[in-house]
């Protein structure tokens, strides 16, 4: 039985103007650059999960910006930037980032809004992150060390401190006393309530003007009014806490539905979901990566973590993995970035399937904790051996590059709607 939709013609849905930007791989796919490009037409850019484990590098008018918490829309003067309830906010980092933008002449006042529902990363979280990694020894996750996991753990354990409590001195004091007593007892640490309280009070005073009550309700109304809203995902599909390569994942849901869960916006209000994918693969931290192969060096490819500076692991494009990503994200389109990094390759190689226990597997299975024994099946195509960084139309790409992209579309079962051929905003091909 199918019930008639309760929405009347005078009530939404209408033509929503909303787009989710989600990483299709292991993070660092170039979501920052894509968001910045699409922000030209956006009214609002939203960050909804993760924290300052994320690192988005954007080149705007020749200036490089590294953002961890503030949505990339901040570089477009007409954009409003929302940080909604699903994000974990390190106040010190956020204040530093706001100051850094101000120093570069970017207006921030009245443009950045924080949800009272977002949880706060406190100084003890980074220490707990470090201790957890240390205890894991050889099987450590290789976290960014920013306290993300312990903060989300507190949230799930319902002992976290949200922005709402953080800016309320009485509650802050009460919660800190309770949490620090527990942590010091459990971990033998010596965190001092007075010291942390005073520090937090200072941060809270700086951040108070940025806090907006009912941010998510306002956002919903704005979506209904037809505002152009971009949801800027952080990390990537295979770092998702449910569907990633467990346990080598982050602590938030990084897929499209997780991004929405962090905003209080329902799935019926989303028009487009784009998975962002590099033309090859990278991964930072531990965990399986079936196509790992340093076929291009880190310096040439510019593959160092934005947050930690770690050299990223590099590999060939993994189509079964991206195909799964497109499926679990409900992708309406794919965006391919850093195609130009393959410009010098004699041959371009891509993984089209895996062999596992004598069986051919066309899409990465869900929730794989272990990819031991998954042998990539590779296909080699002729490289294009020429500079694509100046190309601005798909038809002007060398035939070999077009063939490579078409093969990716075919294997990943989703249309490519944009290709990036350089860090600068205009190094973009819209199909
Ligand atoms: P955490 O998010 O700091 O707990 O780190 C968990 C795992 O996710 C580690 O392998 C990190 O390297 C990885 N990770 C977290 N955030 C990002 C990101 O923004 N880009 C790429 N990898 C990330
Ligand atoms: Mg990154």
CSV table of C-alpha atoms and ligand atoms in Angstrom, one decimal:
chain,number,residue,atom,x,y,z
A,1,UNK,CA,0.0,0.0,0.0
A,2,UNK,CA,1.2,3.4,-0.8
A,3,UNK,CA,-0.1,6.3,1.2
A,4,UNK,CA,-0.8,9.6,-0.6
A,5,UNK,CA,1.8,12.1,0.2
A,6,UNK,CA,0.6,14.5,2.9
A,7,UNK,CA,2.3,17.5,1.3
A,8,UNK,CA,-0.2,19.8,-0.4
A,9,UNK,CA,0.7,21.8,-3.5
A,10,UNK,CA,1.0,24.9,-1.4
A,11,UNK,CA,3.5,23.3,0.9
A,12,UNK,CA,7.0,22.1,0.0
A,13,UNK,CA,8.3,20.1,-1.7
A,14,UNK,CA,9.1,22.5,-4.4
A,15,UNK,CA,12.3,22.8,-6.4
A,16,UNK,CA,14.8,22.6,-3.6
A,17,UNK,CA,18.2,24.1,-4.3
A,18,UNK,CA,20.3,21.9,-2.1
A,19,UNK,CA,23.5,19.9,-2.8
A,20,UNK,CA,25.4,17.4,-0.6
A,21,UNK,CA,29.1,17.2,-1.2
A,22,UNK,CA,30.4,13.9,0.1
A,23,UNK,CA,33.8,12.2,-0.1
A,24,UNK,CA,33.6,9.0,-2.1
A,25,UNK,CA,37.0,7.6,-1.0
A,26,UNK,CA,39.0,8.0,2.2
A,27,UNK,CA,38.8,11.8,2.6
A,28,UNK,CA,40.9,14.5,1.0
A,29,UNK,CA,39.2,14.1,-2.3
A,30,UNK,CA,39.1,17.8,-3.0
A,31,UNK,CA,35.7,18.6,-1.4
A,32,UNK,CA,37.1,22.0,-0.3
A,33,UNK,CA,37.9,23.1,-3.9
A,34,UNK,CA,34.5,21.8,-5.2
A,35,UNK,CA,32.6,23.5,-2.4
A,36,UNK,CA,34.5,26.7,-3.1
A,37,UNK,CA,33.6,26.4,-6.8
A,38,UNK,CA,29.9,25.7,-6.2
A,39,UNK,CA,29.8,28.4,-3.5
A,40,UNK,CA,29.7,31.0,-6.2
A,41,UNK,CA,26.0,30.4,-6.5
A,42,UNK,CA,25.4,29.4,-2.8
A,43,UNK,CA,23.6,31.4,-0.1
A,44,UNK,CA,24.6,29.1,2.7
A,45,UNK,CA,27.4,26.5,3.2
A,46,UNK,CA,26.9,24.0,6.0
A,47,UNK,CA,29.4,21.9,7.9
A,48,UNK,CA,27.5,19.1,9.7
A,49,UNK,CA,29.8,16.4,11.0
A,50,UNK,CA,33.4,15.8,12.0
A,51,UNK,CA,35.6,18.5,13.4
A,52,UNK,CA,39.1,19.9,12.9
A,53,UNK,CA,40.3,16.4,11.9
A,54,UNK,CA,39.2,17.7,8.5
A,55,UNK,CA,41.4,19.9,6.4
A,56,UNK,CA,40.3,21.6,3.3
A,57,UNK,CA,42.9,23.4,1.2
A,58,UNK,CA,41.5,26.1,-1.1
A,59,UNK,CA,43.4,28.3,-3.5
A,60,UNK,CA,41.5,31.5,-4.0
A,61,UNK,CA,43.0,34.3,-6.2
A,62,UNK,CA,46.4,32.8,-5.7
A,63,UNK,CA,46.2,32.7,-1.9
A,64,UNK,CA,46.1,29.4,-0.2
A,65,UNK,CA,43.7,28.9,2.7
A,66,UNK,CA,43.6,25.9,5.0
A,67,UNK,CA,40.2,25.4,6.7
A,68,UNK,CA,39.4,22.8,9.3
A,69,UNK,CA,36.1,23.8,10.8
A,70,UNK,CA,34.7,26.8,8.9
A,71,UNK,CA,32.8,26.0,5.7
A,72,UNK,CA,34.7,26.8,2.5
A,73,UNK,CA,31.9,29.2,1.6
A,74,UNK,CA,33.6,31.8,3.9
A,75,UNK,CA,35.8,32.8,1.0
A,76,UNK,CA,32.7,34.0,-1.0
A,77,UNK,CA,31.6,37.3,0.6
A,78,UNK,CA,27.9,36.6,-0.1
A,79,UNK,CA,27.9,33.2,1.7
A,80,UNK,CA,26.6,32.5,5.2
A,81,UNK,CA,28.4,29.7,7.0
A,82,UNK,CA,26.6,27.3,9.4
A,83,UNK,CA,28.2,24.8,11.7
A,84,UNK,CA,25.4,22.6,12.8
A,85,UNK,CA,24.7,20.2,15.7
A,86,UNK,CA,26.5,17.2,14.3
A,87,UNK,CA,29.9,18.9,14.3
A,88,UNK,CA,32.4,18.7,17.2
A,89,UNK,CA,34.0,22.1,17.8
A,90,UNK,CA,37.4,22.8,19.3
A,91,UNK,CA,36.9,26.4,20.5
A,92,UNK,CA,40.6,27.2,20.4
A,93,UNK,CA,41.0,26.0,16.9
A,94,UNK,CA,37.8,27.8,15.7
A,95,UNK,CA,39.0,31.1,17.3
A,96,UNK,CA,42.4,30.7,15.6
A,97,UNK,CA,40.8,30.0,12.3
A,98,UNK,CA,38.5,33.0,12.5
A,99,UNK,CA,41.5,35.2,13.4
A,100,UNK,CA,43.5,33.7,10.5
A,101,UNK,CA,40.8,34.6,8.1
A,102,UNK,CA,40.5,38.1,9.5
A,103,UNK,CA,44.2,38.5,9.1
A,104,UNK,CA,43.9,37.7,5.4
A,105,UNK,CA,41.1,40.3,5.0
A,106,UNK,CA,38.2,37.9,5.0
A,107,UNK,CA,35.0,39.2,6.7
A,108,UNK,CA,33.8,36.8,9.4
A,109,UNK,CA,31.5,38.8,11.6
A,110,UNK,CA,27.8,38.0,11.0
A,111,UNK,CA,28.7,35.2,8.6
A,112,UNK,CA,29.6,32.2,10.8
A,113,UNK,CA,26.9,30.6,12.9
A,114,UNK,CA,27.3,27.9,15.5
A,115,UNK,CA,24.6,25.5,16.7
A,116,UNK,CA,24.1,25.4,20.4
A,117,UNK,CA,23.7,21.6,19.9
A,118,UNK,CA,27.2,21.0,18.6
A,119,UNK,CA,29.5,19.3,21.1
A,120,UNK,CA,32.7,20.9,22.3
A,121,UNK,CA,36.2,19.3,22.1
A,122,UNK,CA,37.9,20.1,25.4
A,123,UNK,CA,41.6,20.0,26.1
A,124,UNK,CA,41.2,16.5,27.8
A,125,UNK,CA,39.9,15.0,24.6
A,126,UNK,CA,43.1,15.3,22.7
A,127,UNK,CA,45.0,13.7,25.6
A,128,UNK,CA,42.4,10.8,25.7
A,129,UNK,CA,42.9,10.4,21.9
A,130,UNK,CA,46.6,10.1,22.4
A,131,UNK,CA,46.3,7.6,25.3
A,132,UNK,CA,43.8,5.5,23.3
A,133,UNK,CA,46.2,5.3,20.3
A,134,UNK,CA,49.1,4.5,22.6
A,135,UNK,CA,47.2,1.6,24.2
A,136,UNK,CA,46.4,0.2,20.7
A,137,UNK,CA,50.1,0.0,19.9
A,138,UNK,CA,50.6,-1.6,16.5
A,139,UNK,CA,46.9,-1.6,15.7
A,140,UNK,CA,46.5,2.1,16.2
A,141,UNK,CA,44.1,3.9,13.9
A,142,UNK,CA,46.5,6.7,13.1
A,143,UNK,CA,44.0,9.4,14.2
A,144,UNK,CA,44.6,13.0,13.6
A,145,UNK,CA,45.1,13.3,17.4
A,146,UNK,CA,42.5,16.1,17.6
A,147,UNK,CA,40.3,14.5,20.2
A,148,UNK,CA,37.5,13.7,17.7
A,149,UNK,CA,36.9,10.1,18.9
A,150,UNK,CA,36.8,10.9,22.6
A,151,UNK,CA,34.5,13.9,22.0
A,152,UNK,CA,32.0,11.8,20.0
A,153,UNK,CA,32.3,9.1,22.6
A,154,UNK,CA,31.3,11.6,25.3
A,155,UNK,CA,28.4,12.6,23.1
A,156,UNK,CA,27.2,9.1,22.7
A,157,UNK,CA,27.7,8.4,26.4
A,158,UNK,CA,25.6,11.5,27.1
A,159,UNK,CA,28.3,13.2,29.2
A,160,UNK,CA,29.5,15.7,26.6
A,161,UNK,CA,29.4,19.4,26.8
A,162,UNK,CA,27.6,21.2,24.0
A,163,UNK,CA,28.0,24.8,22.9
A,164,UNK,CA,24.8,25.5,24.8
A,165,UNK,CA,26.4,24.5,28.1
A,166,UNK,CA,29.8,25.8,27.2
A,167,UNK,CA,28.5,29.4,27.0
A,168,UNK,CA,26.6,29.0,30.3
A,169,UNK,CA,29.2,29.5,33.1
A,170,UNK,CA,27.2,27.7,35.7
A,171,UNK,CA,26.6,24.6,33.6
A,172,UNK,CA,30.1,24.6,32.2
A,173,UNK,CA,31.6,24.6,35.7
A,174,UNK,CA,29.2,21.8,36.8
A,175,UNK,CA,29.9,19.6,33.8
A,176,UNK,CA,33.7,20.2,33.9
A,177,UNK,CA,33.8,19.2,37.6
A,178,UNK,CA,31.9,16.0,36.9
A,179,UNK,CA,33.9,15.1,33.7
A,180,UNK,CA,37.4,16.0,35.0
A,181,UNK,CA,36.8,14.0,38.2
A,182,UNK,CA,35.8,11.0,36.2
A,183,UNK,CA,38.6,11.3,33.7
A,184,UNK,CA,41.4,11.9,36.3
A,185,UNK,CA,40.1,8.8,38.1
A,186,UNK,CA,39.9,6.6,35.1
A,187,UNK,CA,43.1,7.6,33.4
A,188,UNK,CA,45.3,8.9,36.2
A,189,UNK,CA,45.5,12.3,34.5
A,190,UNK,CA,45.8,15.5,36.5
A,191,UNK,CA,43.5,17.9,34.7
A,192,UNK,CA,42.6,21.0,36.8
A,193,UNK,CA,39.1,22.2,36.9
A,194,UNK,CA,39.8,25.8,37.7
A,195,UNK,CA,42.5,26.1,35.0
A,196,UNK,CA,40.3,24.6,32.3
A,197,UNK,CA,37.2,26.5,33.5
A,198,UNK,CA,39.0,29.8,33.2
A,199,UNK,CA,40.4,28.9,29.8
A,200,UNK,CA,37.0,27.9,28.6
A,201,UNK,CA,35.4,31.0,29.9
A,202,UNK,CA,37.7,33.1,27.7
A,203,UNK,CA,36.9,31.0,24.6
A,204,UNK,CA,33.2,31.1,25.4
A,205,UNK,CA,33.2,34.9,25.6
A,206,UNK,CA,34.9,35.1,22.1
A,207,UNK,CA,32.5,32.6,20.6
A,208,UNK,CA,29.2,33.7,22.1
A,209,UNK,CA,28.3,36.2,19.4
A,210,UNK,CA,28.6,33.4,16.8
A,211,UNK,CA,26.1,31.1,18.5
A,212,UNK,CA,22.6,31.1,17.0
A,213,UNK,CA,19.6,29.5,18.6
A,214,UNK,CA,17.5,27.2,16.4
A,215,UNK,CA,20.1,27.3,13.7
A,216,UNK,CA,18.8,24.1,12.2
A,217,UNK,CA,15.2,25.3,12.2
A,218,UNK,CA,16.3,28.5,10.4
A,219,UNK,CA,18.2,26.4,7.9
A,220,UNK,CA,15.1,24.4,7.1
A,221,UNK,CA,13.0,27.5,6.6
A,222,UNK,CA,15.7,28.9,4.3
A,223,UNK,CA,15.7,25.7,2.3
A,224,UNK,CA,11.9,25.9,1.9
A,225,UNK,CA,12.3,29.5,0.7
A,226,UNK,CA,14.5,28.1,-2.2
A,227,UNK,CA,17.8,29.3,-0.9
A,228,UNK,CA,20.9,27.6,-2.5
A,229,UNK,CA,22.4,25.5,0.3
A,230,UNK,CA,25.6,23.4,0.0
A,231,UNK,CA,26.3,20.7,2.6
A,232,UNK,CA,30.1,20.3,2.8
A,233,UNK,CA,30.9,16.8,3.9
A,234,UNK,CA,34.1,16.1,5.8
A,235,UNK,CA,36.3,12.9,5.5
A,236,UNK,CA,35.0,10.3,3.1
A,237,UNK,CA,32.7,7.3,2.7
A,238,UNK,CA,35.2,4.7,3.8
A,239,UNK,CA,36.0,6.6,7.0
A,240,UNK,CA,32.3,6.3,8.0
A,241,UNK,CA,31.8,5.0,11.5
A,242,UNK,CA,29.3,2.4,10.3
A,243,UNK,CA,30.1,1.7,6.6
A,244,UNK,CA,33.9,2.4,6.5
A,245,UNK,CA,36.8,0.1,6.9
A,246,UNK,CA,36.2,-0.6,10.6
A,247,UNK,CA,38.0,0.0,12.9
A,248,UNK,CA,40.2,2.3,10.8
A,249,UNK,CA,37.6,5.0,10.5
A,250,UNK,CA,36.6,8.3,12.1
A,251,UNK,CA,33.9,8.7,14.7
A,252,UNK,CA,31.2,10.4,12.7
A,253,UNK,CA,28.9,9.3,9.9
A,254,UNK,CA,30.5,10.7,6.8
A,255,UNK,CA,28.0,9.5,4.2
A,256,UNK,CA,25.3,11.7,2.8
A,257,UNK,CA,22.6,10.5,5.2
A,258,UNK,CA,25.1,11.1,8.1
A,259,UNK,CA,25.8,14.6,6.8
A,260,UNK,CA,22.0,15.3,6.9
A,261,UNK,CA,21.7,13.7,10.3
A,262,UNK,CA,24.1,16.4,11.6
A,263,UNK,CA,21.9,19.2,10.3
A,264,UNK,CA,18.3,18.3,11.1
A,265,UNK,CA,17.4,18.5,7.4
A,266,UNK,CA,15.4,15.7,6.0
A,267,UNK,CA,16.4,13.6,3.0
A,268,UNK,CA,13.3,14.8,1.0
A,269,UNK,CA,14.8,18.3,0.9
A,270,UNK,CA,17.9,17.3,-1.0
A,271,UNK,CA,18.2,17.8,-4.8
A,272,UNK,CA,21.7,16.6,-5.6
A,273,UNK,CA,24.3,14.4,-3.9
A,274,UNK,CA,27.8,14.5,-5.5
A,275,UNK,CA,30.5,12.1,-4.5
A,276,UNK,CA,33.9,13.7,-4.9
A,277,UNK,CA,36.7,11.4,-6.0
A,278,UNK,CA,40.3,11.8,-6.9
A,279,UNK,CA,41.3,10.4,-10.3
A,280,UNK,CA,43.4,8.0,-8.2
A,281,UNK,CA,43.3,7.1,-4.5
A,282,UNK,CA,44.9,8.4,-1.3
A,283,UNK,CA,44.5,7.5,2.4
A,284,UNK,CA,46.0,9.0,5.5
A,285,UNK,CA,46.4,6.8,8.7
A,286,UNK,CA,46.1,3.1,9.0
A,287,UNK,CA,43.7,0.7,7.4
A,288,UNK,CA,43.2,-1.3,4.2
A,289,UNK,CA,43.7,0.2,0.8
A,290,UNK,CA,43.5,-2.5,-1.9
A,291,UNK,CA,45.1,-0.5,-4.7
A,292,UNK,CA,47.9,1.1,-2.7
A,293,UNK,CA,50.9,1.8,-5.0
A,294,UNK,CA,53.1,4.9,-5.0
A,295,UNK,CA,53.0,5.2,-8.8
A,296,UNK,CA,53.5,9.0,-8.3
A,297,UNK,CA,55.4,10.5,-5.5
A,298,UNK,CA,53.9,12.6,-2.8
A,299,UNK,CA,55.7,15.8,-3.7
A,300,UNK,CA,54.7,15.7,-7.4
A,301,UNK,CA,51.1,14.9,-6.5
A,302,UNK,CA,51.0,17.3,-3.5
A,303,UNK,CA,49.8,14.5,-1.2
A,304,UNK,CA,50.4,15.6,2.4
A,305,UNK,CA,47.7,15.8,5.0
A,306,UNK,CA,46.3,19.3,5.5
A,307,UNK,CA,45.8,18.7,9.3
A,308,UNK,CA,48.8,16.6,10.3
A,309,UNK,CA,51.2,17.1,7.4
A,310,UNK,CA,51.6,13.3,7.1
A,311,UNK,CA,52.5,11.9,3.7
A,312,UNK,CA,49.3,10.3,2.2
A,313,UNK,CA,49.3,6.8,1.0
A,314,UNK,CA,48.7,6.7,-2.8
A,315,UNK,CA,47.0,4.2,-5.0
A,316,UNK,CA,45.3,3.5,-8.3
A,317,UNK,CA,41.7,4.5,-8.9
A,318,UNK,CA,39.5,1.8,-7.2
A,319,UNK,CA,36.2,1.6,-9.1
A,320,UNK,CA,34.5,-1.1,-7.0
A,321,UNK,CA,35.1,1.1,-3.9
A,322,UNK,CA,33.7,4.2,-5.6
A,323,UNK,CA,30.8,2.2,-6.9
A,324,UNK,CA,29.9,1.3,-3.4
A,325,UNK,CA,30.3,4.9,-2.3
A,326,UNK,CA,27.9,6.1,-5.1
A,327,UNK,CA,25.4,3.5,-3.9
A,328,UNK,CA,25.4,4.2,-0.2
A,329,UNK,CA,25.3,7.9,-0.8
A,330,UNK,CA,22.6,7.9,-3.4
A,331,UNK,CA,24.8,9.9,-5.7
A,332,UNK,CA,23.2,11.8,-8.4
A,333,UNK,CA,26.6,12.7,-9.9
A,334,UNK,CA,30.3,12.2,-9.5
A,335,UNK,CA,33.0,14.8,-9.5
A,336,UNK,CA,36.6,13.8,-10.4
A,337,UNK,CA,39.5,15.8,-9.0
A,338,UNK,CA,43.2,16.0,-9.6
A,339,UNK,CA,43.0,14.5,-13.1
A,340,UNK,CA,46.1,16.5,-14.0
A,341,UNK,CA,48.2,14.5,-11.6
A,342,UNK,CA,48.0,11.6,-14.2
A,343,UNK,CA,49.2,13.9,-17.0
A,344,UNK,CA,52.7,12.4,-17.1
A,345,UNK,CA,51.7,8.7,-16.8
A,346,UNK,CA,52.6,6.5,-19.8
A,347,UNK,CA,49.7,4.3,-18.9
A,348,UNK,CA,46.8,4.9,-16.5
A,349,UNK,CA,45.8,1.9,-14.5
A,350,UNK,CA,42.5,1.4,-12.7
A,351,UNK,CA,41.0,-1.3,-10.5
A,352,UNK,CA,37.8,-2.7,-12.1
A,353,UNK,CA,37.0,-5.5,-9.7
A,354,UNK,CA,38.6,-7.6,-7.0
A,355,UNK,CA,39.2,-11.4,-6.9
A,356,UNK,CA,38.4,-12.9,-3.5
A,357,UNK,CA,38.4,-16.6,-2.8
A,358,UNK,CA,38.3,-17.2,-6.5
A,359,UNK,CA,35.3,-15.0,-7.0
A,360,UNK,CA,35.1,-11.8,-8.9
A,361,UNK,CA,33.7,-8.9,-6.9
A,362,UNK,CA,32.5,-5.8,-8.6
A,363,UNK,CA,31.7,-3.6,-5.6
A,364,UNK,CA,33.4,-3.2,-2.3
A,365,UNK,CA,31.4,-5.1,0.3
A,366,UNK,CA,29.7,-3.2,3.2
A,367,UNK,CA,31.4,-2.9,6.5
A,368,UNK,CA,34.5,-4.8,5.7
A,369,UNK,CA,36.8,-4.8,8.6
A,370,UNK,CA,39.5,-6.6,6.7
A,371,UNK,CA,40.3,-6.6,3.0
A,372,UNK,CA,43.1,-9.2,3.3
A,373,UNK,CA,42.9,-11.4,0.3
A,374,UNK,CA,41.1,-8.9,-1.9
A,375,UNK,CA,43.2,-8.9,-5.1
A,376,UNK,CA,42.6,-5.9,-7.4
A,377,UNK,CA,41.9,-6.7,-11.0
A,378,UNK,CA,43.5,-4.0,-13.1
A,379,UNK,CA,42.8,-2.6,-16.4
A,380,UNK,CA,45.5,-0.5,-18.2
A,381,UNK,CA,44.6,2.3,-20.5
A,382,UNK,CA,46.9,4.5,-22.6
A,383,UNK,CA,48.0,7.7,-20.9
A,384,UNK,CA,47.5,11.1,-22.5
A,385,UNK,CA,50.9,12.5,-21.7
A,386,UNK,CA,50.0,16.1,-22.0
A,387,UNK,CA,49.1,19.0,-19.9
A,388,UNK,CA,45.4,19.2,-19.0
A,389,UNK,CA,45.6,22.0,-16.5
A,390,UNK,CA,44.5,24.6,-19.1
A,391,UNK,CA,41.6,22.6,-20.4
A,392,UNK,CA,38.1,24.0,-19.6
A,393,UNK,CA,35.8,21.9,-21.7
A,394,UNK,CA,35.3,18.2,-21.6
A,395,UNK,CA,35.5,17.9,-25.4
A,396,UNK,CA,39.0,19.6,-25.3
A,397,UNK,CA,40.4,16.9,-23.0
A,398,UNK,CA,42.8,14.5,-24.8
A,399,UNK,CA,40.9,11.4,-26.1
A,400,UNK,CA,42.7,9.1,-23.7
A,401,UNK,CA,41.6,11.2,-20.7
A,402,UNK,CA,38.0,11.2,-22.0
A,403,UNK,CA,38.2,7.5,-22.3
A,404,UNK,CA,39.6,7.1,-18.8
A,405,UNK,CA,36.7,9.2,-17.4
A,406,UNK,CA,34.1,7.3,-19.4
A,407,UNK,CA,35.5,4.0,-18.1
A,408,UNK,CA,35.2,5.4,-14.6
A,409,UNK,CA,31.5,6.4,-15.2
A,410,UNK,CA,30.7,3.0,-16.6
A,411,UNK,CA,32.4,1.1,-13.7
A,412,UNK,CA,31.0,3.4,-10.9
A,413,UNK,CA,27.6,3.5,-12.5
A,414,UNK,CA,27.2,7.3,-12.1
A,415,UNK,CA,27.7,10.2,-14.4
A,416,UNK,CA,30.6,12.6,-14.0
A,417,UNK,CA,29.4,16.1,-13.8
A,418,UNK,CA,32.6,18.0,-13.1
A,419,UNK,CA,36.3,17.4,-13.5
A,420,UNK,CA,39.0,19.4,-11.7
A,421,UNK,CA,42.4,19.9,-13.3
A,422,UNK,CA,44.2,22.1,-10.8
A,423,UNK,CA,43.9,23.7,-7.3
A,424,UNK,CA,42.6,27.1,-8.6
A,425,UNK,CA,38.9,27.6,-8.8
A,426,UNK,CA,38.9,28.2,-12.6
A,427,UNK,CA,40.8,24.9,-13.2
A,428,UNK,CA,37.5,23.2,-13.5
A,429,UNK,CA,35.6,21.5,-16.3
A,430,UNK,CA,31.8,21.4,-16.0
A,431,UNK,CA,30.2,18.7,-18.1
B,1,LIG,P1,40.2,10.8,13.6
B,1,LIG,O1,39.1,11.3,12.8
B,1,LIG,O2,41.2,11.9,14.0
B,1,LIG,O3,39.7,10.0,14.8
B,1,LIG,O4,41.1,9.8,12.7
B,1,LIG,C1,40.5,8.6,12.3
B,1,LIG,C2,41.0,8.2,10.9
B,1,LIG,O5,40.4,9.1,10.0
B,1,LIG,C3,42.5,8.3,10.7
B,1,LIG,O6,42.9,7.4,9.8
B,1,LIG,C4,42.6,9.7,10.1
B,1,LIG,O7,43.8,9.8,9.3
B,1,LIG,C5,41.4,9.7,9.2
B,1,LIG,N1,40.9,11.1,8.9
B,1,LIG,C6,40.2,11.9,9.8
B,1,LIG,N2,39.8,13.0,9.2
B,1,LIG,C7,40.3,13.0,8.0
B,1,LIG,C8,40.3,13.9,6.9
B,1,LIG,O8,39.7,15.0,6.9
B,1,LIG,N3,40.9,13.5,5.7
B,1,LIG,C9,41.5,12.3,5.6
B,1,LIG,N4,41.6,11.4,6.6
B,1,LIG,C10,41.0,11.8,7.8
B,2,LIG,MG1,41.4,17.0,3.8
